[in-house]
Short mmCIF file of C-alpha atoms and ligand atoms in Angstrom, two decimals:
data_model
loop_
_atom_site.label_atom_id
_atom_site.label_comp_id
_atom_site.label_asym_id
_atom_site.label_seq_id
_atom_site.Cartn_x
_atom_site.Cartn_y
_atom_site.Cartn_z
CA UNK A 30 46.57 55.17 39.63
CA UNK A 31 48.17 53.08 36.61
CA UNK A 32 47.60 49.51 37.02
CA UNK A 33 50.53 47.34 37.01
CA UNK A 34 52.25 45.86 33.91
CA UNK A 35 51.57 42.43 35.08
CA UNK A 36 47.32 42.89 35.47
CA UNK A 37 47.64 43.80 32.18
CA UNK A 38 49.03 41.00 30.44
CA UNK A 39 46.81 38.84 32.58
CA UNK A 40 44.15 40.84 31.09
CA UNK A 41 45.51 40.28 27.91
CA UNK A 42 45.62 36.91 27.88
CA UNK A 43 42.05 36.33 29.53
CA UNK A 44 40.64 38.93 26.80
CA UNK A 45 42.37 36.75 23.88
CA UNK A 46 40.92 33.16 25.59
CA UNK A 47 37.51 35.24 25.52
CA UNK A 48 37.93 35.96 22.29
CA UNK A 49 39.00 32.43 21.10
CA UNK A 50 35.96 30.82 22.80
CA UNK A 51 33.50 32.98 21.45
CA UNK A 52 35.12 31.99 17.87
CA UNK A 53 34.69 28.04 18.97
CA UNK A 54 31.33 28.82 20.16
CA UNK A 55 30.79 30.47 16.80
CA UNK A 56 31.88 27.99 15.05
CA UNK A 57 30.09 24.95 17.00
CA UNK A 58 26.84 27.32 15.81
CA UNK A 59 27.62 26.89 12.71
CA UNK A 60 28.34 23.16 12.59
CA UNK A 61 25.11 22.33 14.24
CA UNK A 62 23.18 25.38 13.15
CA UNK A 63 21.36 23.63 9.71
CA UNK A 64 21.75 20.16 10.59
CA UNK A 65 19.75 18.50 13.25
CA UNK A 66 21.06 16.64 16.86
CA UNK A 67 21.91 12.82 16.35
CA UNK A 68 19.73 11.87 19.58
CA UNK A 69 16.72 11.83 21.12
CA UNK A 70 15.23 12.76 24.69
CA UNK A 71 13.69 10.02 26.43
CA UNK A 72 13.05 11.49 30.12
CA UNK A 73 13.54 14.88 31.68
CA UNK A 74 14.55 16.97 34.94
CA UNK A 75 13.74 14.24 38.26
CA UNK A 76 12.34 16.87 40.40
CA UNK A 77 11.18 20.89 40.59
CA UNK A 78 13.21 23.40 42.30
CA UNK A 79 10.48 22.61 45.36
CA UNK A 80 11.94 19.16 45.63
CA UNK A 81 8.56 17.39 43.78
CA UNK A 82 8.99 14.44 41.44
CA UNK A 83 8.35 15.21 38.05
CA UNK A 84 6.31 13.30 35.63
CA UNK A 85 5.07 14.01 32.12
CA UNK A 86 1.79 12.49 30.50
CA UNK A 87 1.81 12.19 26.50
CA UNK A 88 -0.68 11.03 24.63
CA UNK A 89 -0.31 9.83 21.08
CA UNK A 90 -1.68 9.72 17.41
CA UNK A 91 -4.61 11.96 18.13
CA UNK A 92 -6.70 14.02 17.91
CA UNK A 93 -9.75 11.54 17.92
CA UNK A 94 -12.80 13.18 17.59
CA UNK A 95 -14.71 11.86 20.58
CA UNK A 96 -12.11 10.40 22.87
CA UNK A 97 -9.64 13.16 23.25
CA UNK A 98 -12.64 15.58 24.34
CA UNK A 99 -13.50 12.82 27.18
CA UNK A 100 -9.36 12.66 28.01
CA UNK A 101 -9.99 16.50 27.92
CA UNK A 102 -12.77 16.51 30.10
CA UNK A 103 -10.91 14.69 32.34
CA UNK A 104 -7.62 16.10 32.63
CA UNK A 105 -9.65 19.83 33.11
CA UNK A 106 -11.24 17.74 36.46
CA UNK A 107 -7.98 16.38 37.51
CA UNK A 108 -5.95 20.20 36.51
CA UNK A 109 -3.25 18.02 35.05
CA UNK A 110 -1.20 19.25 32.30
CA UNK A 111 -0.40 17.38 29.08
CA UNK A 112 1.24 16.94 26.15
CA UNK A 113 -0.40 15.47 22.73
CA UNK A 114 1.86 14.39 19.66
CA UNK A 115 -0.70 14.94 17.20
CA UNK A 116 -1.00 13.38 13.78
CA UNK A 117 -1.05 15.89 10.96
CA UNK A 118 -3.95 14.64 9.03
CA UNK A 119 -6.24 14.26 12.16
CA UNK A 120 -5.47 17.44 13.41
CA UNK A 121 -7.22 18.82 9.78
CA UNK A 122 -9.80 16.15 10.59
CA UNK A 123 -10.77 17.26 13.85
CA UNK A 124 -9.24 20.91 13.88
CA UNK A 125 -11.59 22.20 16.68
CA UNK A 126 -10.35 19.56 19.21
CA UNK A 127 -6.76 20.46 18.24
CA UNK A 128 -7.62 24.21 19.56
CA UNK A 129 -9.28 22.85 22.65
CA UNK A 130 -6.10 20.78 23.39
CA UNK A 131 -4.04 24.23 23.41
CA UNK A 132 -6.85 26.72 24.52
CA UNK A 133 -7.07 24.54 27.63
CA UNK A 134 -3.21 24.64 28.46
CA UNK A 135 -1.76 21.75 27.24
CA UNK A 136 1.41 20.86 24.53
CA UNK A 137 1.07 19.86 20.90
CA UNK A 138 4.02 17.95 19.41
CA UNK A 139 4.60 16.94 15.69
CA UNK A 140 4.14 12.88 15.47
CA UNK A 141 4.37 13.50 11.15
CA UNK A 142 1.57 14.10 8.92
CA UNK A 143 0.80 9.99 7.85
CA UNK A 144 2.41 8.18 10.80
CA UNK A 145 5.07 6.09 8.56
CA UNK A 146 8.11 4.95 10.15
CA UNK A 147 10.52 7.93 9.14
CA UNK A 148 13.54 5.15 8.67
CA UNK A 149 11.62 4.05 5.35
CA UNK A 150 11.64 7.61 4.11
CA UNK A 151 14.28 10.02 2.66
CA UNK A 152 15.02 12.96 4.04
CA UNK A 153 12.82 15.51 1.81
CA UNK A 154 9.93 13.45 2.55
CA UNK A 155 10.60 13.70 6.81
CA UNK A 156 10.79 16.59 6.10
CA UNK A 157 7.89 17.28 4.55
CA UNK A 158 5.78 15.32 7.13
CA UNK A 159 6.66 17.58 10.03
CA UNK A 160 6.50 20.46 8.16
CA UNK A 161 3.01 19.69 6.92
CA UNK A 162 2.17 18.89 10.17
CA UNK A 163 3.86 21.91 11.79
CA UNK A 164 1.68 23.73 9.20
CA UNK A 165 -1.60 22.84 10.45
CA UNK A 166 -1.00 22.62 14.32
CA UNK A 167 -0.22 26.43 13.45
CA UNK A 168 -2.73 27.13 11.21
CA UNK A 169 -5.68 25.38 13.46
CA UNK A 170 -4.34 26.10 16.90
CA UNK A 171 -1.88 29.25 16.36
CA UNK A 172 0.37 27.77 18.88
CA UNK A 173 3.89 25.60 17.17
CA UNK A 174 4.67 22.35 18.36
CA UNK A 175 7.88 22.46 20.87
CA UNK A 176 8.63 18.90 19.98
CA UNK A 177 9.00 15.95 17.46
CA UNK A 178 7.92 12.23 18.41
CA UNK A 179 8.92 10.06 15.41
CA UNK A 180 5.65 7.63 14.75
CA UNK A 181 6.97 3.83 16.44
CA UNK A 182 9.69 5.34 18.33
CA UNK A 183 11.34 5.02 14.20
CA UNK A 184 14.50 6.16 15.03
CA UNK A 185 18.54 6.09 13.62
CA UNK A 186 20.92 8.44 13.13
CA UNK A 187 20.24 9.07 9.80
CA UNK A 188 16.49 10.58 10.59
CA UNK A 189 18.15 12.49 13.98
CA UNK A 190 20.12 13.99 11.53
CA UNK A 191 17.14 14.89 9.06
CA UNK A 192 14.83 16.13 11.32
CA UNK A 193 15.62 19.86 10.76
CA UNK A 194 16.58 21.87 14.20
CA UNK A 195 13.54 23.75 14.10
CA UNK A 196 11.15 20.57 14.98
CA UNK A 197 13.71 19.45 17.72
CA UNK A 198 14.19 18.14 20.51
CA UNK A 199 13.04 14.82 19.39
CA UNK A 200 11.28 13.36 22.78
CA UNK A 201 10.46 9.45 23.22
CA UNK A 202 9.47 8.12 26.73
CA UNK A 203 10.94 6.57 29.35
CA UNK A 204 7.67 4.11 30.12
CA UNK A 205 5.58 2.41 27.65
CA UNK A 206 2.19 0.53 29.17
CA UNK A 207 1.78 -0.73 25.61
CA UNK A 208 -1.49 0.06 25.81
CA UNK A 209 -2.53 0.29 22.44
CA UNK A 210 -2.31 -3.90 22.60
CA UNK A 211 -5.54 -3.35 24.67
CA UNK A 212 -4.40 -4.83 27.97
CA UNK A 213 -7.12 -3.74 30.19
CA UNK A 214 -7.42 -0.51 32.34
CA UNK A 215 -6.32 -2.21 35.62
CA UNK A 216 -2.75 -3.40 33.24
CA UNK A 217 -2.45 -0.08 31.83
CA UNK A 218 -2.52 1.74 35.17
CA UNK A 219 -0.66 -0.75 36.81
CA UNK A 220 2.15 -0.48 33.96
CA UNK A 221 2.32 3.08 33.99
CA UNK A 222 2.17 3.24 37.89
CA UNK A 223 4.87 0.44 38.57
CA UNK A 224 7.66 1.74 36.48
CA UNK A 225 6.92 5.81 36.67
CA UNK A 226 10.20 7.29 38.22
CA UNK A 227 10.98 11.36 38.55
CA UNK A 228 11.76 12.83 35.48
CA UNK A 229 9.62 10.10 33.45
CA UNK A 230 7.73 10.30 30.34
CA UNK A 231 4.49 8.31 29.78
CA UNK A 232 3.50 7.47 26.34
CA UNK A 233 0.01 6.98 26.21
CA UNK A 234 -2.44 6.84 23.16
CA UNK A 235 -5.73 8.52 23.03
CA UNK A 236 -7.00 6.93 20.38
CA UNK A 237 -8.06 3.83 22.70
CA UNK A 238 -11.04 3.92 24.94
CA UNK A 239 -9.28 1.61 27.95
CA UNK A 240 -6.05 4.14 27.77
CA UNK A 241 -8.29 7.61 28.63
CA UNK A 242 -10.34 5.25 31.25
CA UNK A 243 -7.24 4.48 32.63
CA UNK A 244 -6.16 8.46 33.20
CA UNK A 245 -7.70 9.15 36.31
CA UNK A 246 -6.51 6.20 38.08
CA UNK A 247 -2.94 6.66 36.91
CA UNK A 248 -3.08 10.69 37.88
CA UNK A 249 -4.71 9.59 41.17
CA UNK A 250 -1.99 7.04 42.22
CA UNK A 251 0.91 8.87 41.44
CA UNK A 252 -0.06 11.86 42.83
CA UNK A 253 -0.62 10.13 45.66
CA UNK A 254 3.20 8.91 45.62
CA UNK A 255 3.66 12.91 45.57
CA UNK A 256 4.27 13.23 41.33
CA UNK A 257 3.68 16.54 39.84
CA UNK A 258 2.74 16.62 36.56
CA UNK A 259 4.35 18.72 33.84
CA UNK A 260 4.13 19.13 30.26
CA UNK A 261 7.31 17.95 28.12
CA UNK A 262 8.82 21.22 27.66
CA UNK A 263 8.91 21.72 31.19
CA UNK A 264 10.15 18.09 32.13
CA UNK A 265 12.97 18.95 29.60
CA UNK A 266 14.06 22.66 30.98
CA UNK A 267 12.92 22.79 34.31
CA UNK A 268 15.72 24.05 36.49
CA UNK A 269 16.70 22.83 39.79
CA UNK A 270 18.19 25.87 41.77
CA UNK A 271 18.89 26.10 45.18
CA UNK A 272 18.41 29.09 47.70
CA UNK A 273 21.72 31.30 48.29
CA UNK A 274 22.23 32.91 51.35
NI1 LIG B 312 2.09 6.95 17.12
#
C-alpha cells in the first residue's frame, strides 16, 4: 500500500525542520565549541532520584601534607564522598596525598597552579595555570580534574570566557562558613549546618586545623537532617527521574 500524498509532504516538511535543527545545533557547536561558558555553577541537583537531599563537601587550596590525610582519615570513617580543588604547586609538593585523595574515591578540581586572582591575569597566563595544574593532577593521580574553582571566587566575564571548555564547568558554592578567618569549630559547623539547603555546595578549606575538626560534626548533623552527600560532578548531573508505569 502507497502512502498518501499528504503523509508525505508532512514527512517532508518534518525531515527538512530535522535537518535545519541539526544545522543550528551544528552551528551553536561551533560558536561555543573553542570558547568557554560566561558563567559559573554555584549549587547543583536538590535531591536524588530516591527523593534524598543532596549536598556536596569541597575542600580548598590543598593538598596539605598532614591535614588532608587526617580530613582523609576521617571522611574514610564517616564513607562520605568529596571533592578537593587542589592547588597546582601543592599537589607536586605533596603528590602522594594527591593519589590518596583519588585512590580513596573522591574528586580533584583545578583551583590554578599559584592561587592568584585570575581577574589580574591575561588570558595566556589562566590559561597556563589550569593547564599546569591539570598537568600534574594527571601526572600524580592519573585521574583529570572534572572542574575549575577560580582561587577567591575571582570571577568576570572576561575569565568565564578564558577558561578554555576543557577545564569547565567552573563550580563556586552556594555556602561559605568563612572558615579560613578561624572562627572556631562550633561557628564553622554551625555556619555550614544553618544555611546547607538540597543541592548545596560547601566550600571548606583543608588547609586549617579547626575546618577538618569541624567535618565530623557537620557530616553528623546533616545527615541527621537526612543529607546525602555527593561529590560535585554528581551534584551537577544527577538526574531526577520518576518511575513510569
Ligand atoms: Ni582558594
Amino acid at each position: 500500500m502507497s502512502r498518501s500524498k499528504s503523509l508525505r509532504a508532512v514527512e517532508g516538511i518534518l525531515n527538512l525542520s530535522k535537518v535545519i535543527l541539526q544545522a543550528l545545533a551544528g552551528l551553536i557547536l561551533i560558536l561555543t565549541g573553542t570558547a568557554g561558558y560566561s558563567g559559573a555553577v554555584t549549587s547543583g541537583n536538590e535531591f536524588d532520584q530516591d527523593g534524598s537531599p543532596l549536598v556536596a563537601l569541597t575542600f580548598d587550596d590543598g593538598p596539605h601534607a598532614t591535614l588532608t590525610p587526617r580530613l582523609l582519615d576521617i571522611l574514610a570513617k564517616e564513607d562520605t564522598p568529596a571533592t578537593f580543588y587542589v592547588v597546582g604547586k601543592m599537589v607536586s609538593e605533596s603528590p602522594e596525598v594527591a593519589q590518596r585523595i583519588v585512590d580513596e574515591g573522591h574528586e580533584i578540581g583545578n583551583h590554578s597552579w599559584t592561587h592568584p586572582d585570575l581577574r589580574k591575569l591575561s588570558d595566556e597566563k589562566i590559561n597556563k595555570e589550569l593547564a599546569n595544574t591539570a598537568k600534574a593532577i594527571e601526572k600524580h593521580t592519573g585521574s583529570q580534574p572534572y572542574s575549575t574553582r577560580p582561587p577567591y571566587g575571582g570571577l568576570n566575564a572576561r575569565v568565564a570566557k578564558a577558561i578554555p571548555r576543557e577545564y569547565q564547568p567552573v563550580v563556586l558554592w552556594t555556602v561559605d562558613p568563612k572558615d579560613w578567618q578561624k572562627p572556631g569549630i562550633q561557628k564553622i559547623v554551625e555556619r555550614v549546618v544553618g544555611e546547607a539547603k538540597p543541592g548545596s555546595i560547601l566550600l571548606l578549606h583543608d588547609i586549617h586545623e579547626e575546618s577538618v575538626e569541624a567535618v565530623p560534626k557537620i557530616i553528623g548533623e546533616l545527615r541527621n537532617k537526612g543529607f546525602k552527600f555527593v561529590t560535585v560532578s554528581q551534584i551537577l548531573t544527577t538526574k531526577h527521574t520518576v518511575d513510569l508505569e
